[in-house]
Structure formats: structure tokens, C-alpha cells
Short mmCIF file of the N, C-alpha and C atoms (twelve columns), coordinates in Angstrom:
data_MODEL
# 
_entry.id   MODEL 
# 
loop_
_atom_site.group_PDB 
_atom_site.id 
_atom_site.type_symbol 
_atom_site.label_atom_id 
_atom_site.label_alt_id 
_atom_site.label_comp_id 
_atom_site.label_asym_id 
_atom_site.label_seq_id 
_atom_site.Cartn_x 
_atom_site.Cartn_y 
_atom_site.Cartn_z 
_atom_site.pdbx_PDB_model_num 
ATOM 1   N N  . MET A 1  -41.354 267.969 114.751 1 
ATOM 2   C CA . MET A 1  -40.084 266.828 113.837 1 
ATOM 3   C C  . MET A 1  -40.314 265.850 114.225 1 
ATOM 4   N N  . SER A 2  -40.462 264.532 114.082 1 
ATOM 5   C CA . SER A 2  -40.502 263.030 114.572 1 
ATOM 6   C C  . SER A 2  -38.965 262.952 114.624 1 
ATOM 7   N N  . SER A 3  -38.788 261.679 115.216 1 
ATOM 8   C CA . SER A 3  -37.478 261.826 115.673 1 
ATOM 9   C C  . SER A 3  -36.885 260.010 114.621 1 
ATOM 10  N N  . THR A 4  -35.716 260.506 114.646 1 
ATOM 11  C CA . THR A 4  -35.554 259.546 113.006 1 
ATOM 12  C C  . THR A 4  -34.385 258.311 113.748 1 
ATOM 13  N N  . SER A 5  -34.399 257.258 112.769 1 
ATOM 14  C CA . SER A 5  -34.500 255.984 113.247 1 
ATOM 15  C C  . SER A 5  -32.694 255.926 113.160 1 
ATOM 16  N N  . GLN A 6  -31.912 254.522 113.857 1 
ATOM 17  C CA . GLN A 6  -31.192 254.549 113.406 1 
ATOM 18  C C  . GLN A 6  -29.818 254.210 111.607 1 
ATOM 19  N N  . LYS A 7  -31.694 253.690 111.503 1 
ATOM 20  C CA . LYS A 7  -30.473 253.245 110.332 1 
ATOM 21  C C  . LYS A 7  -30.645 254.779 108.819 1 
ATOM 22  N N  . HIS A 8  -32.013 255.645 109.534 1 
ATOM 23  C CA . HIS A 8  -32.128 256.971 108.866 1 
ATOM 24  C C  . HIS A 8  -30.763 257.424 109.198 1 
ATOM 25  N N  . ARG A 9  -29.693 257.718 110.277 1 
ATOM 26  C CA . ARG A 9  -29.071 258.665 110.951 1 
ATOM 27  C C  . ARG A 9  -27.573 257.858 110.072 1 
ATOM 28  N N  . ASP A 10 -27.997 256.624 109.614 1 
ATOM 29  C CA . ASP A 10 -26.256 255.755 109.705 1 
ATOM 30  C C  . ASP A 10 -26.507 256.103 107.685 1 
ATOM 31  N N  . PHE A 11 -27.363 256.550 107.074 1 
ATOM 32  C CA . PHE A 11 -27.958 256.441 105.398 1 
ATOM 33  C C  . PHE A 11 -26.827 258.027 105.536 1 
ATOM 34  N N  . VAL A 12 -27.890 258.842 106.416 1 
ATOM 35  C CA . VAL A 12 -27.141 260.277 105.863 1 
ATOM 36  C C  . VAL A 12 -26.268 260.705 106.428 1 
ATOM 37  N N  . ALA A 13 -25.260 260.223 107.115 1 
ATOM 38  C CA . ALA A 13 -24.284 260.752 107.603 1 
ATOM 39  C C  . ALA A 13 -22.914 260.026 107.194 1 
ATOM 40  N N  . GLU A 14 -23.290 260.068 105.971 1 
ATOM 41  C CA . GLU A 14 -21.819 259.719 105.009 1 
ATOM 42  C C  . GLU A 14 -22.034 259.392 103.726 1 
ATOM 43  N N  . PRO A 15 -21.148 259.023 102.672 1 
ATOM 44  C CA . PRO A 15 -21.576 259.402 101.051 1 
ATOM 45  C C  . PRO A 15 -22.099 258.302 100.632 1 
ATOM 46  N N  . MET A 16 -22.842 258.193 99.583  1 
ATOM 47  C CA . MET A 16 -23.637 257.387 99.148  1 
ATOM 48  C C  . MET A 16 -23.117 256.365 98.606  1 
ATOM 49  N N  . GLY A 17 -21.646 256.573 98.271  1 
ATOM 50  C CA . GLY A 17 -21.658 255.180 97.221  1 
ATOM 51  C C  . GLY A 17 -22.389 254.270 96.623  1 
ATOM 52  N N  . GLU A 18 -21.939 253.021 96.999  1 
ATOM 53  C CA . GLU A 18 -22.159 251.568 95.926  1 
ATOM 54  C C  . GLU A 18 -23.607 251.115 97.424  1 
ATOM 55  N N  . LYS A 19 -23.884 251.549 98.309  1 
ATOM 56  C CA . LYS A 19 -24.177 251.288 99.077  1 
ATOM 57  C C  . LYS A 19 -25.947 250.686 98.139  1 
ATOM 58  N N  . PRO A 20 -26.535 249.013 99.099  1 
ATOM 59  C CA . PRO A 20 -27.488 248.722 98.305  1 
ATOM 60  C C  . PRO A 20 -28.847 249.764 98.666  1 
ATOM 61  N N  . VAL A 21 -30.520 248.917 98.398  1 
ATOM 62  C CA . VAL A 21 -31.171 250.152 98.138  1 
ATOM 63  C C  . VAL A 21 -31.640 250.057 99.519  1 
ATOM 64  N N  . GLY A 22 -30.789 248.624 99.692  1 
ATOM 65  C CA . GLY A 22 -31.783 247.920 101.418 1 
ATOM 66  C C  . GLY A 22 -31.499 249.340 102.920 1 
ATOM 67  N N  . THR A 23 -30.350 250.141 102.504 1 
ATOM 68  C CA . THR A 23 -29.832 251.243 103.258 1 
ATOM 69  C C  . THR A 23 -30.575 251.629 103.683 1 
ATOM 70  N N  . LEU A 24 -31.457 252.473 103.097 1 
ATOM 71  C CA . LEU A 24 -32.156 253.348 102.735 1 
ATOM 72  C C  . LEU A 24 -33.604 253.197 103.202 1 
ATOM 73  N N  . ALA A 25 -33.350 254.247 104.673 1 
ATOM 74  C CA . ALA A 25 -34.572 254.005 105.269 1 
ATOM 75  C C  . ALA A 25 -36.261 254.457 105.055 1 
ATOM 76  N N  . GLY A 26 -36.345 252.953 105.670 1 
ATOM 77  C CA . GLY A 26 -38.552 252.422 105.137 1 
ATOM 78  C C  . GLY A 26 -38.158 251.804 104.212 1 
ATOM 79  N N  . ILE A 27 -37.183 251.953 103.744 1 
ATOM 80  C CA . ILE A 27 -36.730 249.884 102.708 1 
ATOM 81  C C  . ILE A 27 -36.135 248.897 103.323 1 
ATOM 82  N N  . GLY A 28 -36.572 247.956 103.616 1 
ATOM 83  C CA . GLY A 28 -36.562 246.623 104.478 1 
ATOM 84  C C  . GLY A 28 -36.804 245.412 103.482 1 
ATOM 85  N N  . ASP A 29 -36.635 244.174 103.371 1 
ATOM 86  C CA . ASP A 29 -36.221 243.100 102.516 1 
ATOM 87  C C  . ASP A 29 -37.018 243.233 101.675 1 
ATOM 88  N N  . VAL A 30 -39.102 242.552 102.177 1 
ATOM 89  C CA . VAL A 30 -39.700 242.661 101.044 1 
ATOM 90  C C  . VAL A 30 -39.402 243.788 99.814  1 
ATOM 91  N N  . LEU A 31 -39.152 244.972 100.168 1 
ATOM 92  C CA . LEU A 31 -39.811 246.268 99.456  1 
ATOM 93  C C  . LEU A 31 -38.286 246.419 98.209  1 
ATOM 94  N N  . GLY A 32 -36.764 245.586 99.185  1 
ATOM 95  C CA . GLY A 32 -35.539 245.956 99.089  1 
ATOM 96  C C  . GLY A 32 -35.425 244.752 97.420  1 
ATOM 97  N N  . LYS A 33 -36.316 244.089 97.525  1 
ATOM 98  C CA . LYS A 33 -36.540 243.359 96.547  1 
ATOM 99  C C  . LYS A 33 -37.291 243.312 95.823  1 
ATOM 100 N N  . LYS A 34 -38.064 243.587 96.100  1 
ATOM 101 C CA . LYS A 34 -38.969 244.838 95.151  1 
ATOM 102 C C  . LYS A 34 -38.415 245.515 93.859  1 
ATOM 103 N N  . LEU A 35 -37.668 246.459 94.919  1 
ATOM 104 C CA . LEU A 35 -36.729 247.591 94.090  1 
ATOM 105 C C  . LEU A 35 -36.331 247.042 93.049  1 
ATOM 106 N N  . GLU A 36 -35.247 246.120 93.356  1 
ATOM 107 C CA . GLU A 36 -34.307 245.495 92.671  1 
ATOM 108 C C  . GLU A 36 -34.942 244.452 91.883  1 
ATOM 109 N N  . GLU A 37 -35.888 243.978 91.869  1 
ATOM 110 C CA . GLU A 37 -36.845 243.437 90.608  1 
ATOM 111 C C  . GLU A 37 -36.623 244.333 89.320  1 
ATOM 112 N N  . LYS A 38 -37.006 245.732 90.002  1 
ATOM 113 C CA . LYS A 38 -37.537 246.351 88.497  1 
ATOM 114 C C  . LYS A 38 -36.187 247.299 88.687  1 
ATOM 115 N N  . GLY A 39 -34.739 247.176 89.068  1 
ATOM 116 C CA . GLY A 39 -33.761 247.559 88.451  1 
ATOM 117 C C  . GLY A 39 -33.097 248.422 89.279  1 
ATOM 118 N N  . PHE A 40 -34.018 248.784 90.858  1 
ATOM 119 C CA . PHE A 40 -33.041 250.472 91.284  1 
ATOM 120 C C  . PHE A 40 -32.819 249.451 93.060  1 
ATOM 121 N N  . ASP A 41 -30.841 248.751 92.346  1 
ATOM 122 C CA . ASP A 41 -31.004 247.367 92.991  1 
ATOM 123 C C  . ASP A 41 -29.610 248.460 93.786  1 
ATOM 124 N N  . LYS A 42 -29.616 249.259 93.519  1 
ATOM 125 C CA . LYS A 42 -28.524 250.434 94.727  1 
ATOM 126 C C  . LYS A 42 -28.865 251.793 95.250  1 
ATOM 127 N N  . ALA A 43 -29.006 252.774 96.279  1 
ATOM 128 C CA . ALA A 43 -29.521 253.635 96.561  1 
ATOM 129 C C  . ALA A 43 -29.341 254.582 95.713  1 
ATOM 130 N N  . TYR A 44 -28.453 254.638 94.728  1 
ATOM 131 C CA . TYR A 44 -27.546 255.646 94.537  1 
ATOM 132 C C  . TYR A 44 -28.812 255.433 93.050  1 
ATOM 133 N N  . VAL A 45 -29.923 254.459 92.714  1 
ATOM 134 C CA . VAL A 45 -30.465 254.874 90.886  1 
ATOM 135 C C  . VAL A 45 -32.122 254.908 92.222  1 
ATOM 136 N N  . VAL A 46 -32.896 254.422 93.458  1 
ATOM 137 C CA . VAL A 46 -33.622 255.378 93.863  1 
ATOM 138 C C  . VAL A 46 -33.261 256.861 93.931  1 
ATOM 139 N N  . LEU A 47 -31.994 257.571 94.520  1 
ATOM 140 C CA . LEU A 47 -31.856 259.456 94.362  1 
ATOM 141 C C  . LEU A 47 -32.264 259.366 93.131  1 
ATOM 142 N N  . GLY A 48 -31.198 258.642 92.246  1 
ATOM 143 C CA . GLY A 48 -31.600 259.592 90.276  1 
ATOM 144 C C  . GLY A 48 -33.720 259.643 90.730  1 
ATOM 145 N N  . GLN A 49 -33.959 258.864 90.938  1 
ATOM 146 C CA . GLN A 49 -35.313 258.812 90.898  1 
ATOM 147 C C  . GLN A 49 -35.842 260.220 90.922  1 
ATOM 148 N N  . PHE A 50 -35.592 260.164 92.677  1 
ATOM 149 C CA . PHE A 50 -36.030 261.483 93.383  1 
ATOM 150 C C  . PHE A 50 -35.876 262.344 93.004  1 
ATOM 151 N N  . LEU A 51 -34.871 262.775 92.271  1 
ATOM 152 C CA . LEU A 51 -33.690 264.057 91.963  1 
ATOM 153 C C  . LEU A 51 -34.770 264.206 90.324  1 
ATOM 154 N N  . VAL A 52 -35.217 262.921 89.472  1 
ATOM 155 C CA . VAL A 52 -36.264 262.758 88.354  1 
ATOM 156 C C  . VAL A 52 -37.200 263.897 88.448  1 
ATOM 157 N N  . LEU A 53 -38.068 263.352 89.359  1 
ATOM 158 C CA . LEU A 53 -38.750 263.544 90.545  1 
ATOM 159 C C  . LEU A 53 -39.203 265.409 91.417  1 
ATOM 160 N N  . ARG A 54 -38.102 266.192 90.890  1 
ATOM 161 C CA . ARG A 54 -37.274 267.107 91.590  1 
ATOM 162 C C  . ARG A 54 -37.271 267.516 93.046  1 
ATOM 163 N N  . LYS A 55 -37.098 266.434 93.389  1 
ATOM 164 C CA . LYS A 55 -37.144 266.321 95.113  1 
ATOM 165 C C  . LYS A 55 -38.524 266.217 95.651  1 
ATOM 166 N N  . ASP A 56 -39.100 266.403 94.924  1 
ATOM 167 C CA . ASP A 56 -41.232 266.065 95.237  1 
ATOM 168 C C  . ASP A 56 -41.336 265.480 96.423  1 
ATOM 169 N N  . GLU A 57 -41.588 265.596 97.269  1 
ATOM 170 C CA . GLU A 57 -41.533 264.062 97.812  1 
ATOM 171 C C  . GLU A 57 -43.073 263.376 97.478  1 
ATOM 172 N N  . GLU A 58 -43.812 263.966 97.717  1 
ATOM 173 C CA . GLU A 58 -45.602 263.637 97.122  1 
ATOM 174 C C  . GLU A 58 -45.223 263.194 96.067  1 
ATOM 175 N N  . LEU A 59 -44.734 263.185 95.102  1 
ATOM 176 C CA . LEU A 59 -43.940 262.739 93.976  1 
ATOM 177 C C  . LEU A 59 -43.895 261.084 93.944  1 
ATOM 178 N N  . PHE A 60 -42.849 261.399 95.346  1 
ATOM 179 C CA . PHE A 60 -41.899 260.686 95.253  1 
ATOM 180 C C  . PHE A 60 -42.776 259.366 95.951  1 
ATOM 181 N N  . ARG A 61 -43.691 259.307 97.032  1 
ATOM 182 C CA . ARG A 61 -43.721 258.787 97.816  1 
ATOM 183 C C  . ARG A 61 -44.848 257.797 97.294  1 
ATOM 184 N N  . GLU A 62 -45.162 258.851 96.032  1 
ATOM 185 C CA . GLU A 62 -46.377 257.953 95.541  1 
ATOM 186 C C  . GLU A 62 -45.941 257.336 93.920  1 
ATOM 187 N N  . TRP A 63 -43.869 256.940 94.080  1 
ATOM 188 C CA . TRP A 63 -44.032 256.315 93.083  1 
ATOM 189 C C  . TRP A 63 -43.644 255.080 93.564  1 
ATOM 190 N N  . LEU A 64 -42.989 255.460 94.756  1 
ATOM 191 C CA . LEU A 64 -42.596 254.366 95.819  1 
ATOM 192 C C  . LEU A 64 -43.946 253.758 95.998  1 
ATOM 193 N N  . LYS A 65 -44.882 254.170 96.462  1 
ATOM 194 C CA . LYS A 65 -46.307 253.140 96.373  1 
ATOM 195 C C  . LYS A 65 -46.582 252.199 94.910  1 
ATOM 196 N N  . GLU A 66 -46.496 253.008 94.029  1 
ATOM 197 C CA . GLU A 66 -47.014 252.508 93.309  1 
ATOM 198 C C  . GLU A 66 -46.051 251.210 92.689  1 
ATOM 199 N N  . THR A 67 -44.099 251.709 92.624  1 
ATOM 200 C CA . THR A 67 -43.021 250.496 92.132  1 
ATOM 201 C C  . THR A 67 -43.215 249.533 93.032  1 
ATOM 202 N N  . CYS A 68 -42.802 249.496 94.416  1 
ATOM 203 C CA . CYS A 68 -43.182 248.569 95.671  1 
ATOM 204 C C  . CYS A 68 -43.734 248.649 96.468  1 
ATOM 205 N N  . GLY A 69 -44.729 249.136 96.480  1 
ATOM 206 C CA . GLY A 69 -46.284 248.487 97.213  1 
ATOM 207 C C  . GLY A 69 -45.338 249.221 98.858  1 
ATOM 208 N N  . ALA A 70 -44.491 250.307 98.422  1 
ATOM 209 C CA . ALA A 70 -44.403 251.046 99.960  1 
ATOM 210 C C  . ALA A 70 -45.856 251.303 100.745 1 
ATOM 211 N N  . ASN A 71 -45.711 251.500 102.105 1 
ATOM 212 C CA . ASN A 71 -46.492 252.069 103.125 1 
ATOM 213 C C  . ASN A 71 -46.261 253.892 103.044 1 
ATOM 214 N N  . ALA A 72 -47.757 254.159 103.860 1 
ATOM 215 C CA . ALA A 72 -47.088 255.649 103.689 1 
ATOM 216 C C  . ALA A 72 -46.186 255.478 105.349 1 
ATOM 217 N N  . LYS A 73 -46.439 254.653 105.900 1 
ATOM 218 C CA . LYS A 73 -44.877 255.525 107.534 1 
ATOM 219 C C  . LYS A 73 -43.796 254.929 106.263 1 
ATOM 220 N N  . GLN A 74 -43.253 253.477 105.114 1 
ATOM 221 C CA . GLN A 74 -42.314 253.491 105.092 1 
ATOM 222 C C  . GLN A 74 -41.705 254.409 103.332 1 
ATOM 223 N N  . SER A 75 -43.168 255.199 102.684 1 
ATOM 224 C CA . SER A 75 -42.366 256.049 102.130 1 
ATOM 225 C C  . SER A 75 -42.308 257.639 102.521 1 
ATOM 226 N N  . ARG A 76 -42.404 257.410 103.673 1 
ATOM 227 C CA . ARG A 76 -42.417 259.374 103.799 1 
ATOM 228 C C  . ARG A 76 -40.354 258.432 105.538 1 
ATOM 229 N N  . ASP A 77 -41.258 257.336 104.935 1 
ATOM 230 C CA . ASP A 77 -38.439 257.489 105.778 1 
ATOM 231 C C  . ASP A 77 -38.282 258.286 105.158 1 
ATOM 232 N N  . CYS A 78 -38.730 257.038 104.315 1 
ATOM 233 C CA . CYS A 78 -37.428 256.801 102.513 1 
ATOM 234 C C  . CYS A 78 -37.248 257.997 102.165 1 
ATOM 235 N N  . ALA A 79 -37.871 258.890 101.699 1 
ATOM 236 C CA . ALA A 79 -38.242 260.264 101.461 1 
ATOM 237 C C  . ALA A 79 -37.779 261.392 102.395 1 
ATOM 238 N N  . GLY A 80 -37.913 260.848 103.179 1 
ATOM 239 C CA . GLY A 80 -36.999 262.023 104.559 1 
ATOM 240 C C  . GLY A 80 -35.396 262.084 104.592 1 
ATOM 241 N N  . CYS A 81 -35.405 260.081 104.444 1 
ATOM 242 C CA . CYS A 81 -33.906 259.727 104.502 1 
ATOM 243 C C  . CYS A 81 -33.212 260.671 103.117 1 
ATOM 244 N N  . LEU A 82 -33.793 260.798 101.715 1 
ATOM 245 C CA . LEU A 82 -33.437 261.134 101.000 1 
ATOM 246 C C  . LEU A 82 -32.985 262.536 101.017 1 
ATOM 247 N N  . ARG A 83 -34.020 263.224 100.958 1 
ATOM 248 C CA . ARG A 83 -33.714 264.567 101.273 1 
ATOM 249 C C  . ARG A 83 -32.616 265.157 101.997 1 
ATOM 250 N N  . GLU A 84 -32.569 264.667 102.735 1 
ATOM 251 C CA . GLU A 84 -31.743 264.983 104.061 1 
ATOM 252 C C  . GLU A 84 -30.090 264.600 104.020 1 
ATOM 253 N N  . TRP A 85 -30.463 263.698 102.576 1 
ATOM 254 C CA . TRP A 85 -29.068 263.171 102.631 1 
ATOM 255 C C  . TRP A 85 -28.679 264.100 100.901 1 
ATOM 256 N N  . CYS A 86 -29.787 264.589 100.229 1 
ATOM 257 C CA . CYS A 86 -29.570 265.316 99.340  1 
ATOM 258 C C  . CYS A 86 -29.110 267.073 100.431 1 
ATOM 259 N N  . ASP A 87 -29.764 267.556 101.435 1 
ATOM 260 C CA . ASP A 87 -29.414 268.482 101.576 1 
ATOM 261 C C  . ASP A 87 -27.754 268.560 102.960 1 
ATOM 262 N N  . ALA A 88 -27.102 267.297 102.736 1 
ATOM 263 C CA . ALA A 88 -25.900 267.332 103.111 1 
ATOM 264 C C  . ALA A 88 -25.005 266.926 102.786 1 
ATOM 265 N N  . PHE A 89 -24.973 266.908 101.434 1 
ATOM 266 C CA . PHE A 89 -24.126 266.034 100.622 1 
ATOM 267 C C  . PHE A 89 -24.137 267.114 98.570  1 
ATOM 268 N N  . LEU A 90 -25.691 267.749 98.252  1 
ATOM 269 C CA . LEU A 90 -26.069 268.018 96.902  1 
ATOM 270 C C  . LEU A 90 -25.702 269.113 97.179  1 
# 
């Protein structure tokens, strides 16, 4: 398994609360802004989409690509971050 970023570790270490979308691993300023413009302003709103897609990482990654233009690494990092958060807190 590949190593995770500090951003990923920070995110999955605690409850999500009202964290902004940019705190998700793989989501930087540019993608965060694009997601915010489409109504996905908080990490929990993106988590909601992940759950609506039944935690299917491939579907989620495709959705992220279509919604904000995330590349393969960005979408993989974000999906992995949400999966690990779900494993810890749901």
C-alpha cells in the first residue's frame, strides 16, 4: 500500500465536523474552488456523495473527475482518504 500524505493523516485522525472541502487529501485550492462553486463547500458534503455512490471508489473517482477535473492521483487520494475516514468513524 502506498504511503499517505500528512494531509490525509490529519484528516482521518479526527471527526470531520465543519472542515472545508480543501482539507480532503487530493483536493487543493483549484479543485476546492471548483467543488465549492458546485455546492460542495464542506468535506461532509463530498462525503455524502461518496456514501450516495455506496462507497464505490471507482464511481466516486469518476464523479470527482467529471465534477471538478480531478486527475487520477487526486481522485485516488481523495477516495482513499474518505474510505479510511469511514472505516474509522462509521
